[in-house]
């Protein structure tokens, strides 16, 4: 009896061990003893709140916008408006609304109209909304200031170059608040459109970016300082047909906006709206006040600055922006060879045209796009013959970004930022303030040169299946 019970216990133990081993082994198809593995828990996508918690720059940017909105409202309410160009703008708009299409006859108390047609459309709309009154226009420009700040903060958060606290620098300029809500300059609309064009640019929506960029140029031509780096980025990120079509779209914007004047008085329009040979008044110069006036207004001085401007652009293109491509000549040779190869493939296999048009294009890094654009514009600022007070808006919003691209310590960056702001708040400018400003500009440019060139592309993998926009 006892052996029989013992035998039953042993057999039962063997069955338990066998069952346990079957559970531990990989389940086989058709195995009745197999127990299916549990699927790992699916990871839920992050919510907006979680993303904000992970990146403190986002809530800080929103808080900064709110705080600056309050500050701007207080400035409008308690700081007196400064009469400079507003009445001249309204006089020029009145002539346009009354039917005048000869640009030489559109004048204000500060002189003839010297801006492209987009300026007239913008300020005609402002006059319609505000009735030509200053206070409602200040409120409108205050809203424009906040919109522009929001766009710039988006670019800064997207590039992730500055620490979160340094975003505060974008709201600390006394001069910028004055330019927007106390002077109502057209530079404000031009630069807001320019910054807006950078948003689709960092997503490499080239055609949309070029359309907005052209609209900015139609308000004020200083935006063309961004044109050389923009063209280089287009050649890097698009094929030849894409570059031509994007430039054509930009040209069409200018033609459509200027059409009423081109059909009536084309010579007057082109000579006044796109006059690249204007000589500014020496008294208002912020950057070259130390240069004697006869030299300042001379063509030789303008030519020297133009040569320096083009030379600096070529140096940065060769040794910084195209360094990883072997320099400008090697880069252009490679793109030309690629275009010839694509043409030969297309002629042999036309059905593969859509694929081959984008298969060898690489995705540009956001930081490379913004650094190239801001640096190219800054080079133009350093070499500009005259910078008036409103021209500070041309590059102020790029200053913190450029400073944090230099290898300088943070304390030095803050000192340079404060030095620039201080010089722009000296009124009227002096020999000493203009010398200091030029020196600070050169130091920043030297820092940008000393910074190691970044690799411009996201990866070596080509954009298979994607077309350049």
CSV table of N, CA and C in Angstrom, one decimal, residues 15 82 335 367 395:
chain,number,residue,atom,x,y,z
A,15,UNK,N,4.5,15.3,-13.3
A,15,UNK,CA,3.6,16.0,-14.1
A,15,UNK,C,3.6,17.5,-13.8
A,82,UNK,N,6.0,110.0,-29.6
A,82,UNK,CA,7.0,110.8,-30.3
A,82,UNK,C,6.6,111.0,-31.7
A,335,UNK,N,26.7,70.1,-56.5
A,335,UNK,CA,25.2,70.3,-56.9
A,335,UNK,C,25.0,70.3,-58.4
A,367,UNK,N,19.0,74.7,-36.4
A,367,UNK,CA,20.1,75.6,-35.9
A,367,UNK,C,20.9,76.2,-37.1
A,395,UNK,N,18.0,93.9,-36.2
A,395,UNK,CA,18.8,92.8,-35.7
A,395,UNK,C,18.7,92.5,-34.2
